[in-house]
CSV table of C-alpha atoms in Angstrom, one decimal:
chain,number,residue,atom,x,y,z
A,1,UNK,CA,-0.1,0.1,-0.1
A,2,UNK,CA,1.2,3.3,-0.7
A,3,UNK,CA,0.3,6.3,0.8
A,4,UNK,CA,0.4,10.0,-0.2
A,5,UNK,CA,2.9,10.6,2.5
A,6,UNK,CA,5.1,9.6,4.4
A,7,UNK,CA,4.1,8.7,8.4
A,8,UNK,CA,8.3,9.3,9.4
A,9,UNK,CA,11.1,10.7,7.4
A,10,UNK,CA,12.4,7.8,5.2
A,11,UNK,CA,14.3,7.1,2.0
A,12,UNK,CA,12.2,4.8,0.3
A,13,UNK,CA,9.9,6.0,-2.3
A,14,UNK,CA,8.3,2.7,-2.7
A,15,UNK,CA,5.9,3.7,0.9
A,16,UNK,CA,4.5,7.1,-0.4
A,17,UNK,CA,4.8,9.6,-3.5
A,18,UNK,CA,7.0,12.2,-1.8
A,19,UNK,CA,4.5,14.1,-0.2
A,20,UNK,CA,5.3,16.1,2.8
A,21,UNK,CA,2.9,17.9,5.6
A,22,UNK,CA,2.3,21.3,5.6
A,23,UNK,CA,0.2,23.6,8.3
A,24,UNK,CA,-0.8,26.6,6.2
A,25,UNK,CA,-1.7,28.4,9.7
A,26,UNK,CA,-0.6,27.9,13.0
A,27,UNK,CA,-3.4,26.3,14.4
A,28,UNK,CA,-4.7,24.8,11.1
A,29,UNK,CA,-4.4,21.0,10.4
A,30,UNK,CA,-1.9,19.5,8.4
A,31,UNK,CA,-2.4,18.9,5.0
A,32,UNK,CA,-0.2,16.4,2.6
A,33,UNK,CA,1.2,18.8,-0.3
A,34,UNK,CA,2.4,16.6,-3.2
A,35,UNK,CA,5.8,18.1,-5.1
A,36,UNK,CA,5.2,18.3,-8.9
A,37,UNK,CA,6.0,14.8,-10.6
A,38,UNK,CA,9.2,14.4,-11.8
A,39,UNK,CA,9.4,14.4,-15.5
A,40,UNK,CA,11.2,10.7,-16.3
A,41,UNK,CA,11.1,11.5,-19.9
A,42,UNK,CA,13.4,14.1,-20.5
A,43,UNK,CA,16.3,13.9,-22.6
A,44,UNK,CA,19.8,15.8,-22.0
A,45,UNK,CA,20.5,18.4,-24.3
A,46,UNK,CA,22.4,16.9,-27.5
A,47,UNK,CA,26.2,17.9,-27.8
A,48,UNK,CA,26.7,20.4,-30.7
A,49,UNK,CA,26.7,19.6,-34.0
A,50,UNK,CA,30.4,19.3,-34.3
A,51,UNK,CA,33.0,18.7,-31.7
A,52,UNK,CA,36.9,19.7,-32.4
A,53,UNK,CA,39.2,17.3,-31.0
A,54,UNK,CA,42.8,18.6,-31.0
A,55,UNK,CA,45.8,16.2,-30.7
A,56,UNK,CA,49.1,18.0,-29.8
A,57,UNK,CA,51.8,16.9,-32.4
A,58,UNK,CA,55.4,15.8,-30.7
A,59,UNK,CA,57.5,18.8,-30.9
A,60,UNK,CA,60.8,16.2,-31.8
A,61,UNK,CA,59.2,15.0,-34.9
A,62,UNK,CA,57.7,18.4,-36.1
A,63,UNK,CA,54.1,16.9,-37.4
A,64,UNK,CA,51.6,19.2,-37.2
A,65,UNK,CA,48.1,17.6,-36.6
A,66,UNK,CA,45.1,19.0,-38.2
A,67,UNK,CA,41.7,19.2,-36.1
A,68,UNK,CA,39.4,16.5,-36.1
A,69,UNK,CA,35.7,17.7,-36.7
A,70,UNK,CA,33.4,14.8,-36.1
A,71,UNK,CA,29.7,14.9,-35.3
A,72,UNK,CA,28.8,14.1,-31.9
A,73,UNK,CA,25.6,13.4,-30.3
A,74,UNK,CA,26.1,11.5,-27.4
A,75,UNK,CA,29.3,11.1,-24.7
A,76,UNK,CA,29.8,7.6,-26.9
A,77,UNK,CA,30.4,9.4,-30.1
A,78,UNK,CA,32.7,11.7,-28.6
A,79,UNK,CA,34.4,9.2,-27.2
A,80,UNK,CA,34.6,7.3,-30.4
A,81,UNK,CA,36.1,10.2,-32.0
A,82,UNK,CA,38.5,10.9,-29.5
A,83,UNK,CA,39.9,7.0,-29.8
A,84,UNK,CA,39.9,7.4,-33.5
A,85,UNK,CA,42.4,10.6,-33.5
A,86,UNK,CA,44.6,8.7,-30.7
A,87,UNK,CA,44.9,5.6,-33.4
A,88,UNK,CA,46.3,8.0,-36.0
A,89,UNK,CA,49.4,9.2,-33.4
A,90,UNK,CA,49.6,5.6,-32.1
A,91,UNK,CA,53.1,4.7,-32.0
A,92,UNK,CA,54.8,8.2,-32.4
A,93,UNK,CA,57.3,8.3,-29.8
A,94,UNK,CA,57.5,11.7,-28.1
A,95,UNK,CA,61.1,12.5,-26.9
A,96,UNK,CA,61.8,15.3,-24.8
A,97,UNK,CA,65.3,16.5,-23.8
A,98,UNK,CA,65.7,17.6,-20.3
A,99,UNK,CA,67.6,20.8,-19.3
A,100,UNK,CA,71.1,20.1,-17.9
A,101,UNK,CA,70.7,20.2,-14.1
A,102,UNK,CA,73.1,23.3,-13.0
A,103,UNK,CA,75.6,22.6,-10.2
A,104,UNK,CA,73.8,22.7,-6.9
A,105,UNK,CA,76.2,24.6,-4.5
A,106,UNK,CA,75.3,23.9,-0.9
A,107,UNK,CA,76.6,26.5,1.7
A,108,UNK,CA,78.2,25.4,4.8
A,109,UNK,CA,81.1,22.7,5.4
A,110,UNK,CA,82.5,20.6,2.6
A,111,UNK,CA,80.8,17.0,1.6
A,112,UNK,CA,83.8,14.6,2.7
A,113,UNK,CA,83.4,11.3,0.3
A,114,UNK,CA,85.8,8.7,2.0
A,115,UNK,CA,86.3,5.6,-0.5
A,116,UNK,CA,86.7,2.5,0.8
A,117,UNK,CA,90.7,1.6,1.1
A,118,UNK,CA,91.3,-1.5,-1.3
A,119,UNK,CA,94.1,-3.1,-0.5
A,120,UNK,CA,96.2,-4.3,-3.6
A,121,UNK,CA,98.0,-7.8,-3.5
A,122,UNK,CA,101.9,-6.8,-3.4
A,123,UNK,CA,103.8,-8.4,-5.7
A,124,UNK,CA,107.0,-10.5,-4.7
A,125,UNK,CA,110.3,-8.8,-5.6
A,126,UNK,CA,113.1,-11.3,-5.6
A,127,UNK,CA,116.1,-10.3,-4.0
A,128,UNK,CA,118.9,-8.6,-5.8
A,129,UNK,CA,122.4,-9.1,-5.7
A,130,UNK,CA,124.2,-5.9,-5.6
A,131,UNK,CA,125.9,-4.9,-8.7
A,132,UNK,CA,129.5,-6.0,-9.5
A,133,UNK,CA,132.4,-3.5,-8.5
A,134,UNK,CA,133.4,-1.3,-11.4
A,135,UNK,CA,136.5,-2.8,-13.2
A,136,UNK,CA,139.2,-0.5,-12.3
A,137,UNK,CA,141.4,-1.3,-15.5
A,138,UNK,CA,137.8,-0.4,-17.5
A,139,UNK,CA,137.8,3.0,-15.6
A,140,UNK,CA,141.3,3.5,-16.7
A,141,UNK,CA,140.7,3.0,-20.6
A,142,UNK,CA,137.3,4.6,-20.2
A,143,UNK,CA,139.5,8.0,-18.6
A,144,UNK,CA,142.1,8.1,-22.0
A,145,UNK,CA,139.1,7.6,-24.4
A,146,UNK,CA,137.5,10.6,-22.6
A,147,UNK,CA,140.7,12.6,-23.5
A,148,UNK,CA,140.9,11.7,-26.6
A,149,UNK,CA,137.6,12.7,-27.5
A,150,UNK,CA,137.9,16.0,-25.3
A,151,UNK,CA,141.1,16.9,-27.9
A,152,UNK,CA,138.6,16.2,-31.1
A,153,UNK,CA,140.4,12.6,-31.8
A,154,UNK,CA,137.7,10.2,-32.0
A,155,UNK,CA,139.9,7.7,-33.9
A,156,UNK,CA,142.5,7.9,-31.6
A,157,UNK,CA,139.9,6.9,-29.0
A,158,UNK,CA,139.1,3.7,-30.8
A,159,UNK,CA,142.6,3.3,-30.9
A,160,UNK,CA,143.2,3.5,-27.5
A,161,UNK,CA,140.8,0.4,-26.5
A,162,UNK,CA,142.1,-1.7,-29.0
A,163,UNK,CA,145.8,-1.4,-28.0
A,164,UNK,CA,144.9,-1.9,-24.3
A,165,UNK,CA,142.6,-4.7,-25.2
A,166,UNK,CA,145.8,-6.6,-26.8
A,167,UNK,CA,144.6,-6.1,-30.3
A,168,UNK,CA,146.2,-4.0,-33.0
A,169,UNK,CA,144.5,-1.5,-34.4
A,170,UNK,CA,142.8,-1.5,-37.8
A,171,UNK,CA,143.4,1.8,-40.5
A,172,UNK,CA,145.9,3.2,-38.7
A,173,UNK,CA,147.5,6.4,-40.0
A,174,UNK,CA,150.8,5.7,-41.3
A,175,UNK,CA,152.1,8.7,-39.1
A,176,UNK,CA,150.7,6.9,-36.0
A,177,UNK,CA,151.7,3.9,-36.8
A,178,UNK,CA,155.3,5.2,-37.3
A,179,UNK,CA,154.9,7.0,-33.8
A,180,UNK,CA,153.9,3.5,-32.1
A,181,UNK,CA,156.7,1.4,-33.7
A,182,UNK,CA,159.3,4.3,-32.2
A,183,UNK,CA,157.8,3.8,-28.9
A,184,UNK,CA,157.8,0.0,-28.7
A,185,UNK,CA,154.2,-0.6,-28.7
A,186,UNK,CA,154.2,-1.8,-32.0
A,187,UNK,CA,156.9,-4.2,-33.4
A,188,UNK,CA,156.2,-6.2,-36.9
A,189,UNK,CA,152.7,-5.3,-37.2
A,190,UNK,CA,151.9,-6.7,-33.7
A,191,UNK,CA,152.1,-5.3,-29.9
A,192,UNK,CA,155.7,-5.4,-29.0
A,193,UNK,CA,156.7,-7.8,-26.0
A,194,UNK,CA,157.6,-4.7,-23.4
A,195,UNK,CA,154.1,-2.9,-24.1
A,196,UNK,CA,152.4,-6.0,-23.7
A,197,UNK,CA,154.2,-7.1,-20.9
A,198,UNK,CA,153.3,-3.6,-19.6
A,199,UNK,CA,150.0,-3.4,-20.2
A,200,UNK,CA,149.1,-6.6,-18.4
A,201,UNK,CA,151.3,-5.8,-15.2
A,202,UNK,CA,149.2,-2.7,-14.8
A,203,UNK,CA,145.6,-4.5,-15.7
A,204,UNK,CA,146.8,-6.7,-12.6
A,205,UNK,CA,147.8,-3.7,-10.2
A,206,UNK,CA,144.9,-1.7,-11.0
A,207,UNK,CA,142.5,-4.7,-10.4
A,208,UNK,CA,144.3,-5.9,-7.1
A,209,UNK,CA,145.5,-9.2,-8.5
A,210,UNK,CA,149.2,-8.1,-8.3
A,211,UNK,CA,151.6,-5.6,-6.9
A,212,UNK,CA,154.5,-6.7,-9.0
A,213,UNK,CA,155.5,-2.9,-10.0
A,214,UNK,CA,158.9,-4.0,-11.9
A,215,UNK,CA,156.9,-5.6,-14.7
A,216,UNK,CA,155.3,-2.4,-15.3
A,217,UNK,CA,158.8,-0.8,-16.7
A,218,UNK,CA,160.5,2.3,-16.1
A,219,UNK,CA,157.5,4.5,-16.7
A,220,UNK,CA,154.4,5.1,-14.0
A,221,UNK,CA,151.0,5.0,-14.5
A,222,UNK,CA,150.5,8.5,-15.5
A,223,UNK,CA,153.7,8.6,-18.0
A,224,UNK,CA,152.6,5.2,-20.0
A,225,UNK,CA,148.7,6.5,-20.4
A,226,UNK,CA,150.2,10.2,-21.4
A,227,UNK,CA,153.1,8.9,-23.5
A,228,UNK,CA,150.4,6.4,-25.4
A,229,UNK,CA,147.9,9.1,-25.7
A,230,UNK,CA,150.3,11.4,-27.4
A,231,UNK,CA,151.7,9.0,-30.2
A,232,UNK,CA,147.9,8.2,-31.0
A,233,UNK,CA,146.9,12.2,-31.5
A,234,UNK,CA,150.2,12.4,-33.9
A,235,UNK,CA,152.2,14.5,-31.4
A,236,UNK,CA,154.5,13.3,-29.0
A,237,UNK,CA,155.3,16.9,-27.6
A,238,UNK,CA,152.0,16.9,-26.2
A,239,UNK,CA,152.6,14.0,-23.7
A,240,UNK,CA,153.4,16.7,-20.8
A,241,UNK,CA,150.1,18.7,-21.1
A,242,UNK,CA,148.1,15.4,-21.6
A,243,UNK,CA,149.9,13.7,-18.5
A,244,UNK,CA,148.6,17.0,-16.1
A,245,UNK,CA,144.8,16.5,-17.8
A,246,UNK,CA,145.2,12.8,-17.1
A,247,UNK,CA,146.2,13.4,-13.2
A,248,UNK,CA,143.4,15.7,-12.9
A,249,UNK,CA,141.1,13.1,-14.1
A,250,UNK,CA,142.5,10.8,-11.5
A,251,UNK,CA,145.0,9.0,-13.2
A,252,UNK,CA,148.2,8.9,-10.7
A,253,UNK,CA,151.6,7.6,-10.8
A,254,UNK,CA,150.9,4.2,-9.1
A,255,UNK,CA,147.2,3.7,-9.8
A,256,UNK,CA,143.6,5.4,-9.9
A,257,UNK,CA,143.5,8.3,-7.2
A,258,UNK,CA,139.8,7.2,-6.6
A,259,UNK,CA,141.2,3.7,-5.8
């Protein structure tokens, strides 16, 4: 049974027709007043005949999309129009380049980042023996070579090494060969026995394997060296000056000053 008005407040439209009790006067009776019936067949206003749907074009591709104008009479028609336009641009990827982030400077104490210490394996180093002592006789030979090079005589420097090693130098000039023969250094195209004996004796004395100075002959070490160098330079008269130069380089009468 549906009454005209509700006896108590409720939200069930099946119990009454939505009327409410109204007193027209202060002491008058309550009268049930029914509001006007709702319009049940009313339809929403149609959408405009034409609806413009605009899809922004990606900035990077440079594609300009036209505005799709399609008639739409309902929400379904409008949604279909939007989906059609979206399907046209599906697959295009919009790539936006981000602006580089500027360096942020934070006031206050600097941030100290402590990197973990990674201990690297230490390679085992094999024990090495100390270098052998320098050969005093080679020091003597090299000193004569330096003196010859200082006199701008590279050929004489090469001849000195050959003679003190016990060989006859090659490509000797005739003047130098005559001076060596006169000084009893060469004899018959070979080393003279007196020079060979003196060379071997001074080699043993400088290396500390002998103390037999009698085998060296009457010339001291500085005289022996300066005479040999002067003859190889082609001027025996330079021997006194060469002797002073060799003494300044460490060649003394009985050996090397360094020793």
